[in-house]
Tab-separated table of C-alpha atoms and ligand atoms in Angstrom:
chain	number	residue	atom	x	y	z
A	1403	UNK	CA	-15.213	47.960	382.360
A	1404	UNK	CA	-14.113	47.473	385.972
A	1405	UNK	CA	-14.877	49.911	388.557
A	1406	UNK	CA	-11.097	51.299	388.629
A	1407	UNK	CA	-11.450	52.098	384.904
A	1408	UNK	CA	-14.405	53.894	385.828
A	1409	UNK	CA	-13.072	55.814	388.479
A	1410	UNK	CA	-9.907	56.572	386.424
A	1411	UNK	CA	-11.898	57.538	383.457
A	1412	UNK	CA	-13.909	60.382	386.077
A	1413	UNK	CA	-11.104	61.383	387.173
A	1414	UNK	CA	-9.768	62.828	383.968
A	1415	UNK	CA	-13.049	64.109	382.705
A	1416	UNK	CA	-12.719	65.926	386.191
A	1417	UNK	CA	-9.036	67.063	385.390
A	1418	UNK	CA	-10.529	68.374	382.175
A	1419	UNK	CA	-13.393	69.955	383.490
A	1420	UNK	CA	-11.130	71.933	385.573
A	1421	UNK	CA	-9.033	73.085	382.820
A	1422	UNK	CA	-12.243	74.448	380.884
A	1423	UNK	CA	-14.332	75.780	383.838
A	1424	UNK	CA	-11.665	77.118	386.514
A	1425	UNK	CA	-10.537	80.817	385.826
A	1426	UNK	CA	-6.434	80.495	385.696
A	1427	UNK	CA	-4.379	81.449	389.459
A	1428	UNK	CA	-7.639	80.524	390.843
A	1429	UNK	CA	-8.154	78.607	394.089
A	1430	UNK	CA	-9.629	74.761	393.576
A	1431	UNK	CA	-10.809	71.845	396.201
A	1432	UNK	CA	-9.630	68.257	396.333
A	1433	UNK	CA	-11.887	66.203	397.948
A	1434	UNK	CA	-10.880	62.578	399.634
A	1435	UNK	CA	-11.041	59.015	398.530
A	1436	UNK	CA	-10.129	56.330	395.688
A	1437	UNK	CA	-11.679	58.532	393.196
A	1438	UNK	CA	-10.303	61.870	393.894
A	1439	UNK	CA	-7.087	60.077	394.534
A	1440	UNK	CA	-7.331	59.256	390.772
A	1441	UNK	CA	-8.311	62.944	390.042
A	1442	UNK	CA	-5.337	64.317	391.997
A	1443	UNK	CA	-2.873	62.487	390.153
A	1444	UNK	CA	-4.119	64.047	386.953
A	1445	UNK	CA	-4.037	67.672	388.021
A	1446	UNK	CA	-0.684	67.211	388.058
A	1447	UNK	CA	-0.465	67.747	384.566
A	1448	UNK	CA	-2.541	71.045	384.682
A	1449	UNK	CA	-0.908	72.229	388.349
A	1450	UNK	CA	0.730	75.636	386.623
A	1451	UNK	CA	-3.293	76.651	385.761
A	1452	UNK	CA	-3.977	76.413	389.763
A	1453	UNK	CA	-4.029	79.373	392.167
A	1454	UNK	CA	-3.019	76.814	395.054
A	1455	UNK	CA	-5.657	73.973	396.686
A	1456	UNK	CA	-7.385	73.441	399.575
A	1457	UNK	CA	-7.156	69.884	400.611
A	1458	UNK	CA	-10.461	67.731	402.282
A	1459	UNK	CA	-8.031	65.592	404.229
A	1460	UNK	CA	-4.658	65.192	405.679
A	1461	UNK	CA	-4.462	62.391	403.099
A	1462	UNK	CA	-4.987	64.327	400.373
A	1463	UNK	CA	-3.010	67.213	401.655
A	1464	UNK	CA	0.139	64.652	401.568
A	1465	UNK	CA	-0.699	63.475	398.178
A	1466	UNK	CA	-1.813	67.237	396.454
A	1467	UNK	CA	2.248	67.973	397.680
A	1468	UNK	CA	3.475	65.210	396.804
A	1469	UNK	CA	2.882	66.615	393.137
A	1470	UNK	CA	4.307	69.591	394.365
A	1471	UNK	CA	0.582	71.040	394.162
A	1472	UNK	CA	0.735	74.196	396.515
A	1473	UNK	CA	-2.146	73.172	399.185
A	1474	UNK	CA	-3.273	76.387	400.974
A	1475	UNK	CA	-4.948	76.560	404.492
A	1476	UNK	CA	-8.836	77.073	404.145
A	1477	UNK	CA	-8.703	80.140	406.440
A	1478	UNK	CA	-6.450	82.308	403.873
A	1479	UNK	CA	-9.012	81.436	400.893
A	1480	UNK	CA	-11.640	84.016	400.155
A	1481	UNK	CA	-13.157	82.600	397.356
A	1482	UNK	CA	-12.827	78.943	396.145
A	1483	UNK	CA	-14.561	78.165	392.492
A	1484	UNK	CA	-14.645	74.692	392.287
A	1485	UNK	CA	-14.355	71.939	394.735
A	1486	UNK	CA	-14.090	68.071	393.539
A	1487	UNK	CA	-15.108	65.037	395.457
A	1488	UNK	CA	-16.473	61.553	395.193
A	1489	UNK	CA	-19.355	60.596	396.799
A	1490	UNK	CA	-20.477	56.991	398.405
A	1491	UNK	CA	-24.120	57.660	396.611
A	1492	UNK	CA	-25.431	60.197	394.741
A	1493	UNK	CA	-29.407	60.683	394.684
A	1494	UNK	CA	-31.562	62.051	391.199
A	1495	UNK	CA	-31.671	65.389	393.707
A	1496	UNK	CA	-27.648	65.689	393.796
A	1497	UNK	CA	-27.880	64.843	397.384
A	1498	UNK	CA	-24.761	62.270	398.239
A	1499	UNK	CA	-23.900	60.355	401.367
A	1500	UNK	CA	-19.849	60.674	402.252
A	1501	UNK	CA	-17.143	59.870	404.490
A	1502	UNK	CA	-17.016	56.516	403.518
A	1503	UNK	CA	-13.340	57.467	403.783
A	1504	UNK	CA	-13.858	59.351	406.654
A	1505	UNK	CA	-12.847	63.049	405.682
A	1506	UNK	CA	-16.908	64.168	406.076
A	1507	UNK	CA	-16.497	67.071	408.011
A	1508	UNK	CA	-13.384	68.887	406.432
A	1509	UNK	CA	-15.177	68.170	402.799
A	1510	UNK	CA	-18.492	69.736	404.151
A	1511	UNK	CA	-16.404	72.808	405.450
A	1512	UNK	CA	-14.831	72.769	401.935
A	1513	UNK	CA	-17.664	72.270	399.699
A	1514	UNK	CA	-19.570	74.706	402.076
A	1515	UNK	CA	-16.962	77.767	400.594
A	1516	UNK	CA	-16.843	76.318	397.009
A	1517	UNK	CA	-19.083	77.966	394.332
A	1518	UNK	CA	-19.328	74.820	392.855
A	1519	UNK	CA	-19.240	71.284	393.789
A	1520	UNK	CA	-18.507	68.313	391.200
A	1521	UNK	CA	-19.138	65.172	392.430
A	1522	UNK	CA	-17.270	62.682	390.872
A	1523	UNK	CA	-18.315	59.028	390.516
A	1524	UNK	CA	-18.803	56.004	388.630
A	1525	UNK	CA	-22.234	54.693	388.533
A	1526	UNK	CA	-22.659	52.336	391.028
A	1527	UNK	CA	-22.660	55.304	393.522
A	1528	UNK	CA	-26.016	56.459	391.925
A	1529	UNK	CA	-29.254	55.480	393.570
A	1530	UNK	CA	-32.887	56.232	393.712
A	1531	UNK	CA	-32.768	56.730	397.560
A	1532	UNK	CA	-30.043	57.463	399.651
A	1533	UNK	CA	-29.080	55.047	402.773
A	1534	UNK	CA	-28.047	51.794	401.716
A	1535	UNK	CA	-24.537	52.434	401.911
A	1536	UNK	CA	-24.026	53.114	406.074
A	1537	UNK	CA	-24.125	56.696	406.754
A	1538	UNK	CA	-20.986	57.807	408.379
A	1539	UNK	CA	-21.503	60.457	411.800
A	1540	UNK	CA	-18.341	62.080	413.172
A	1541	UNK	CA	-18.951	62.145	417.153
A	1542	UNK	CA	-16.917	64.091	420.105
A	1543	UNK	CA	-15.244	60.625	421.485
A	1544	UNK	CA	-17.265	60.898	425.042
A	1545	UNK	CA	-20.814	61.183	423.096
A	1546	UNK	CA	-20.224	57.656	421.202
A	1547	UNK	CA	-22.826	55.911	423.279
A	1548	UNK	CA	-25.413	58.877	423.653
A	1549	UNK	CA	-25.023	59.463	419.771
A	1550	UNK	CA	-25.766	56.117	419.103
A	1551	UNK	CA	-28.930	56.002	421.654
A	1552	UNK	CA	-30.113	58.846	419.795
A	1553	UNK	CA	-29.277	57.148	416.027
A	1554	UNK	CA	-31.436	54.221	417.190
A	1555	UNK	CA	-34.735	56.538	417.913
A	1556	UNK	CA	-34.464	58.060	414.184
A	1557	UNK	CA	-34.405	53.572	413.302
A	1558	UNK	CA	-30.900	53.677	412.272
A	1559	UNK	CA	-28.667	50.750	413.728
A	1560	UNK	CA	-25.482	52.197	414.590
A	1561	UNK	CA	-21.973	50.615	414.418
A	1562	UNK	CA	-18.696	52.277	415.970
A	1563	UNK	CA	-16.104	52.116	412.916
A	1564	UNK	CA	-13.685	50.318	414.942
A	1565	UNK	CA	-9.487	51.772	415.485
A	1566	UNK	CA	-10.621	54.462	413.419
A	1567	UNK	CA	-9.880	58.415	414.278
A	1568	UNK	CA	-10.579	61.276	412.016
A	1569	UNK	CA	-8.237	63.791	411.258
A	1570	UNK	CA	-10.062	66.165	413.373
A	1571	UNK	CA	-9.574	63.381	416.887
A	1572	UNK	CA	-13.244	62.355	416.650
A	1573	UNK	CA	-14.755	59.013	415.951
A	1574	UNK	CA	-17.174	57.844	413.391
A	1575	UNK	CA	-20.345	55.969	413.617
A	1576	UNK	CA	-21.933	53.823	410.657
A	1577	UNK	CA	-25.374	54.458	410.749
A	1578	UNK	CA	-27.126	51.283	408.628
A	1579	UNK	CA	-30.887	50.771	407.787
A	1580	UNK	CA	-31.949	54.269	406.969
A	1581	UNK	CA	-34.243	54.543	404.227
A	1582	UNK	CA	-33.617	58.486	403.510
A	1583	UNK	CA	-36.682	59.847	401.439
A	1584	UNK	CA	-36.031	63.834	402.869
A	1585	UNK	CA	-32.470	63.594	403.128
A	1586	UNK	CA	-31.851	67.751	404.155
A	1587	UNK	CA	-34.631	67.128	407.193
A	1588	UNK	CA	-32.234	64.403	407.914
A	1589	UNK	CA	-28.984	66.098	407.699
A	1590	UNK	CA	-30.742	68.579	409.706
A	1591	UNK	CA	-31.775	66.468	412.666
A	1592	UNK	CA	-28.517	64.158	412.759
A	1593	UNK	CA	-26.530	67.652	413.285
A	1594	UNK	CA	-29.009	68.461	415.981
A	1595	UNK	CA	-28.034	65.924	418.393
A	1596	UNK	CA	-25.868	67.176	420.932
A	1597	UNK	CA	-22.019	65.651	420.626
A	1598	UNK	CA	-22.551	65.081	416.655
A	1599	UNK	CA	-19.510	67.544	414.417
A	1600	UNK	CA	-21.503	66.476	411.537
A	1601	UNK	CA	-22.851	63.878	409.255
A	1602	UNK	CA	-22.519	62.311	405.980
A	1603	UNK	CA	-25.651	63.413	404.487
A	1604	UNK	CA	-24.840	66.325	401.795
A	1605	UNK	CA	-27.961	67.068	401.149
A	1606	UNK	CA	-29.058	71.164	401.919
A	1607	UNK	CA	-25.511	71.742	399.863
A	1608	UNK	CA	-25.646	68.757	397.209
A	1609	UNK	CA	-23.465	68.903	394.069
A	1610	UNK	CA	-23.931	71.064	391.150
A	1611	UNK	CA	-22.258	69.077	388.676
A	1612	UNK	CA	-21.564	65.614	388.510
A	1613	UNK	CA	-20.057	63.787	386.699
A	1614	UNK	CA	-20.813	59.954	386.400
A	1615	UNK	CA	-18.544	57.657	384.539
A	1616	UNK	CA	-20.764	54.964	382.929
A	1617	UNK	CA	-19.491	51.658	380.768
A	1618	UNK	CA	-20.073	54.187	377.633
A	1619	UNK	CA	-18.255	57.273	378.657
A	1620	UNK	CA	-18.573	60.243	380.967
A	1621	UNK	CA	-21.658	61.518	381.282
A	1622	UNK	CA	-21.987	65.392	382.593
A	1623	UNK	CA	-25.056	66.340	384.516
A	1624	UNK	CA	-26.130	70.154	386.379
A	1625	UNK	CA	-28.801	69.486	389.332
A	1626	UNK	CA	-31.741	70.358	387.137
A	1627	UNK	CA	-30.701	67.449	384.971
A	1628	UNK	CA	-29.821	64.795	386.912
B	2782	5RP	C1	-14.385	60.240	401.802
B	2782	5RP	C2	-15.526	60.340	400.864
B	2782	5RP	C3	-15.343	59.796	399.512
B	2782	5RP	O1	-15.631	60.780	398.580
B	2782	5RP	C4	-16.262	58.624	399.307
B	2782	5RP	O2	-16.059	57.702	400.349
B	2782	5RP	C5	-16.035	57.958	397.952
B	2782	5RP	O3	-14.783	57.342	397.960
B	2782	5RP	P1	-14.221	56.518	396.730
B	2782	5RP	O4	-13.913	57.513	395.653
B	2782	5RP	O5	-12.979	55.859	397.287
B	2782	5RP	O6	-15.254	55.516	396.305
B	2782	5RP	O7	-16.573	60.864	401.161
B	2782	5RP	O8	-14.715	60.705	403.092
């Protein structure tokens, strides 16, 4: 199975998963990427079920309405249920690393309402310990460099994603060779450094559910299973 199958196959457990677990007229949130691409384009078929959205990304915003899914601004949401995203690895703790796409900070502000996060992925994205795939950093544009001084002292080797802005004006560092045994204390510290919005490490709000598309189906897990 290639890893589009994969990621198509997730995506419609996910659009089923919704249709079981998410009370009707109430509010759901689309995360950002290949895979939630994938998942967007087959809520379509269950769009009447939905409250509205709350979209991750201007991306996804564009492509939610471009079903004619009614995408909501996060500020006029009280309570969201159930917010769906991929995840560039997923750890046996439900801790991920994201923004591989570069939405990290609008999908931690999102999963950070939702009562439930699903993470979404095939299962290449699932490793013993996170930080082999570059960790993504969102930085104010004139902390760049001091970010990156800082990035080296936790032994990270930091790369300025090049021509790249985030939705929110800021750039993103890639943050290789971190071997990330406590990811939270991690997430933690990264936040701490002066001129960081945030980093890719989802670790003290992990996923609750995820499900993993594997060569011989979809596999569901909660975080006491996985
Ligand atoms: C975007 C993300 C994505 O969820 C992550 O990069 C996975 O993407 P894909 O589904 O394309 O593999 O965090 O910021």
């Amino acid at each position: 199975m290639t890893q589009d199958a994969l990621k198509q196959a997730v995506a419609l457990a996910a659009r089923d998963y919704v249709a079981a677990h998410l009370p009707a007229g109430a509010i759901l949130g689309v995360g950002t990427g290949s895979t939630a691409n994938l998942f967007i384009d087959a809520l379509a078929s269950i769009k009447d079920r939905l409250g509205g959205t709350v979209a991750s990304s201007e991306a996804t915003r564009r492509r939610l309405e471009g079903h004619d899914i009614r995408v909501l601004d996060l500020n006029e949401v009280e309570e969201m249920e159930i917010y769906v995203d991929g995840a560039d690895e997923i750890d046996p703790g439900m801790a991920m690393i994201k923004g591989g796409g570069g939405a990290l900070t609008r999908e931690k502000i999102v999963a950070a309402v939702a009562k439930t996060f699903v993470c979404i992925c095939d299962e290449s994205k699932q490793v013993a310990t996170l930080g082999r795939f570059p960790l993504p950093v969102e930085v104010i544009p004139m902390a760049r460099a001091h970010v990156s001084r800082e990035l080296i002292r936790l032994g990270g080797v930091p790369q300025l994603r090049a021509g790249f802005v985030t939705d929110n004006g800021n750039l993103i560092i890639d943050v290789q060779g971190l071997h990330i045994t406590r990811p939270a204390e991690l997430e933690a510290r990264i936040d701490g450094i002066v001129g960081v919005v945030t980093n890719g490490l989802f670790a003290r709000r992990g996923a609750d559910v995820l499900l993993l598309a594997t060569a011989s189906g979809v596999v569901e897990r909660g975080r006491d299973s996985a």
